[in-house]
Coordinates of C-alpha atoms in Angstrom, one line a residue:
X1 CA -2.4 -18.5 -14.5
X2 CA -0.8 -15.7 -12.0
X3 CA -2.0 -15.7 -8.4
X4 CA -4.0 -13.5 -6.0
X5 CA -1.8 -11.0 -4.2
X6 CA -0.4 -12.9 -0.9
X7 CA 0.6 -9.6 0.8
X8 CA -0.1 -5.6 1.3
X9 CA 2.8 -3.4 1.4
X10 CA 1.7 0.6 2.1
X11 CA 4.4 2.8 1.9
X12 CA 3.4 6.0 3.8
X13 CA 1.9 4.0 6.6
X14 CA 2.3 6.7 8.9
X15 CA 1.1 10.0 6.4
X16 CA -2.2 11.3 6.1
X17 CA -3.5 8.8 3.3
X18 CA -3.1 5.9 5.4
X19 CA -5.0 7.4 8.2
X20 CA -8.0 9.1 5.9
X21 CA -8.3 6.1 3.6
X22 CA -6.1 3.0 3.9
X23 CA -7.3 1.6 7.0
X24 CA -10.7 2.1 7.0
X25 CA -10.6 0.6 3.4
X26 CA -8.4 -2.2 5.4
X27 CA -11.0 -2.7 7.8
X28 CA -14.2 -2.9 5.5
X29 CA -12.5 -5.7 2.8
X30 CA -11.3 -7.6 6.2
X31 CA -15.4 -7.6 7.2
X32 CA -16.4 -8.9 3.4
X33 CA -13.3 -11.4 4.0
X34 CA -11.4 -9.9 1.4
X35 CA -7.9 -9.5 2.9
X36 CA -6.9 -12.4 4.8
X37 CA -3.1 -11.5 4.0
X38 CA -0.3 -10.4 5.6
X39 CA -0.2 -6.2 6.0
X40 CA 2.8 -4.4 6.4
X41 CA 3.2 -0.8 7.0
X42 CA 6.4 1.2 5.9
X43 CA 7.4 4.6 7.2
X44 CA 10.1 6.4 8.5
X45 CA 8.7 7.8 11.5
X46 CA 10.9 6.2 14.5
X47 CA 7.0 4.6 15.6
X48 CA 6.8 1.1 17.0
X49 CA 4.2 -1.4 15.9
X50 CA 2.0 -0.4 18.9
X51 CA 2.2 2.9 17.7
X52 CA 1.4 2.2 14.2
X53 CA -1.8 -0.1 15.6
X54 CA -3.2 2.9 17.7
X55 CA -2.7 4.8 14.8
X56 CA -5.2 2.7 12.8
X57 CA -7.6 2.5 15.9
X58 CA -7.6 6.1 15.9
X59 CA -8.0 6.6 12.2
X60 CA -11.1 3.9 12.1
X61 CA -12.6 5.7 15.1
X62 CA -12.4 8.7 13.1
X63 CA -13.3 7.4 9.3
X64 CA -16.1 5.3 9.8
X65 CA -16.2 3.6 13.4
X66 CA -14.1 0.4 14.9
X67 CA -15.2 -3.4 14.2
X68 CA -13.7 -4.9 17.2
X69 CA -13.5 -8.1 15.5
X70 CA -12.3 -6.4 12.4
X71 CA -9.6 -4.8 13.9
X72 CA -8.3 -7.3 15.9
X73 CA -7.6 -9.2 12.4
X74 CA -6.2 -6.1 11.0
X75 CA -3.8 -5.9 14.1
X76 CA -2.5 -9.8 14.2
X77 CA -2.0 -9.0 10.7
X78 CA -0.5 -6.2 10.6
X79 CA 3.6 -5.5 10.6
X80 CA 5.8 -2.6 10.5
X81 CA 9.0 -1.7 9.0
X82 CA 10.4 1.5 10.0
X83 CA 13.0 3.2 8.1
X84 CA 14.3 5.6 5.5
X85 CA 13.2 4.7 1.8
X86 CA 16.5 6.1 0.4
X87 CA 18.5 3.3 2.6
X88 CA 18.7 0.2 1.3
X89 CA 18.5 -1.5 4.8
X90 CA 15.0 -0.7 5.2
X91 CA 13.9 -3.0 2.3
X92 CA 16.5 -5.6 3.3
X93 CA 13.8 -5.6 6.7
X94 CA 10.8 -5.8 4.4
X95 CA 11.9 -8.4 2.6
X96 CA 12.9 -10.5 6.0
X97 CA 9.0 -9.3 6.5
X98 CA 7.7 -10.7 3.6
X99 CA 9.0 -14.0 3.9
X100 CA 8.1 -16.8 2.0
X101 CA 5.2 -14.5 -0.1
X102 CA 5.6 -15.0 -4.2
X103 CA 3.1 -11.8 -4.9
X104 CA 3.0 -8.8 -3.1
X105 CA 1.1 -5.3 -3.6
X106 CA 3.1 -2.7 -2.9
X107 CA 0.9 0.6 -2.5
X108 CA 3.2 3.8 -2.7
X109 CA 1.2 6.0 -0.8
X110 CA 4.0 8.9 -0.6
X111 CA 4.9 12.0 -2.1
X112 CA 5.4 11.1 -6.3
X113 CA 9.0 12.3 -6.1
X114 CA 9.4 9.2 -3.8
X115 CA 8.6 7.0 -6.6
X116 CA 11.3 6.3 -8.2
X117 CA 13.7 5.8 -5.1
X118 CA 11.3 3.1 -3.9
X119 CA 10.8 1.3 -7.4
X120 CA 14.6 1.0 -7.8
X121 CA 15.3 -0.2 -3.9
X122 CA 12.3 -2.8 -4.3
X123 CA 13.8 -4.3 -7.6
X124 CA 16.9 -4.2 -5.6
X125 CA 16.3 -6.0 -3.2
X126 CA 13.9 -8.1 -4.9
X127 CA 10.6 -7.4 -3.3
X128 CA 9.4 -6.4 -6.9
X129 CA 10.3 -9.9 -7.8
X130 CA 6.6 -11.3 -9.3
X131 CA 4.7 -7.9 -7.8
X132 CA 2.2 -5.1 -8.7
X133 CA 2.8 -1.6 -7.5
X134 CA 0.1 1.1 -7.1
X135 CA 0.7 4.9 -7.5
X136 CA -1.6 7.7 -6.5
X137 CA -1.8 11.0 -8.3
X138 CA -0.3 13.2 -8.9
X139 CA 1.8 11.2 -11.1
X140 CA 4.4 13.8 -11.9
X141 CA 4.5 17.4 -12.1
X142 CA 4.1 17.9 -15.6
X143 CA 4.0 15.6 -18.6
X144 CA 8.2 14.9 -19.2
X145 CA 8.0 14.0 -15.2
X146 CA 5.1 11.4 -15.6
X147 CA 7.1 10.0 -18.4
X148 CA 10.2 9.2 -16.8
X149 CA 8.4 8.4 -13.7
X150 CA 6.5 5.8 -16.7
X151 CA 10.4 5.0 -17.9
X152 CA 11.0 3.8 -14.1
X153 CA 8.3 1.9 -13.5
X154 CA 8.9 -0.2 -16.5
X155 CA 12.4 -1.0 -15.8
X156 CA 11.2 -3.0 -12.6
X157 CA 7.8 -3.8 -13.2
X158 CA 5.5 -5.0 -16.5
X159 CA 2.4 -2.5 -17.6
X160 CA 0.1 -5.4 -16.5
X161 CA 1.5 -5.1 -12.6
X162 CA 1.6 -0.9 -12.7
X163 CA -1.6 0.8 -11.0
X164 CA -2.8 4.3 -11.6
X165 CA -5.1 5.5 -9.2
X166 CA -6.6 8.9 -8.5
X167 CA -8.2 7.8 -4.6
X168 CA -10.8 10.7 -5.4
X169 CA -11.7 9.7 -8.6
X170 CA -15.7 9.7 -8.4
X171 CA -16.1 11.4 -5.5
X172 CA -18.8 13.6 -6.7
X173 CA -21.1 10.7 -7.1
X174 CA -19.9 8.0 -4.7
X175 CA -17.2 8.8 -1.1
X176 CA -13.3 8.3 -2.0
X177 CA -13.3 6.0 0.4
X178 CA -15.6 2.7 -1.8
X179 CA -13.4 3.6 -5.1
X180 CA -10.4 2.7 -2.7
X181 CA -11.9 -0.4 -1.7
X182 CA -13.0 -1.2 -4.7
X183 CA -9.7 -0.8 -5.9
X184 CA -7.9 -2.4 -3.3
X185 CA -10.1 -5.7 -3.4
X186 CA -10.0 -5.8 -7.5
X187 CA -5.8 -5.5 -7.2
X188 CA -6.1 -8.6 -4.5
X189 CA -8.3 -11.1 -5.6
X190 CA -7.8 -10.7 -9.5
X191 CA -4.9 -12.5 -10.9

């Protein structure tokens, strides 16, 4: 039987997407102890871990309110690697980050022509070793894109550990924000 996911990896931990919709989503599966795994952040934005915690203070503050106890575990849990995603030192630092973890998520929440260039530096360096990898729409620009961007994926990673998400699908009838979560906690806790 495969195991839960033992750590969160969000590319884009700096960008818009990570301040509108990962952390709050963070902080409401951390209240329904959903997430009691290690979080690590990945941007190239020359911030500090301090930075990247007030960052998610001001994002909760913003998108739904501050749990102090929440947020406090978000914060002890929560790391930060800094660097470019086309150098290969960066995930040589998040795998030193990972550690001893057999299963992690990574969540590419970056522009899609990213994609690629992060799939092929994770296999690398083996943090795809054993993981699942989300990707947001747009996946592509047209339909010959999407399919070599499909023809990546599936050089490093299995069908059954590849995620297609659209974080605003159903947001006529329900906020973006709970088909996130939903997401999110289903990609954790299901083998």
């Amino acid at each position: 039987m495969e195991e839960h996911s033992d750590a969160f990896v969000f590319f884009g931990a700096t960008g818009d997407l990570a301040y509108k919709e990962i952390f709050p989503a963070l902080q409401v599966l951390i209240q329904q102890g959903h997430f009691d795994i290690p979080i690590i952040g990945v941007a190239k934005s020359g911030w500090s871990l301090d930075r990247l915690k007030e960052r998610a203070r001001d994002s909760l503050k913003h998108h739904g309110g501050v749990d102090p106890e929440s947020f406090d575990k978000l914060s002890v849990r929560l790391q930060y690697v800094d660097g470019d995603y086309q150098d290969a030192s960066t995930y040589e630092l998040l795998r030193r980050a990972l550690g001893a973890t057999k299963r992690p998520l990574h969540y590419l929440a970056i522009p899609p022509s990213m994609f690629a260039t992060v799939v092929s530096h994770l296999a690398q360096s083996t943090c795809a070793k054993n993981a699942r990898v989300v990707v947001e729409k747009p996946f592509g620009r047209d339909l010959a894109s999407a399919q070599a961007l499909d023809r990546t994926l599936h050089e490093y990673f299995p069908e059954s550990a590849i995620f297609r998400i659209d974080h605003y699908q159903g947001a006529g009838s329900e906020p973006p924000l709970f088909s996130l979560r939903q997401f999110l906690s289903r990609a954790h806790l299901e083998p």
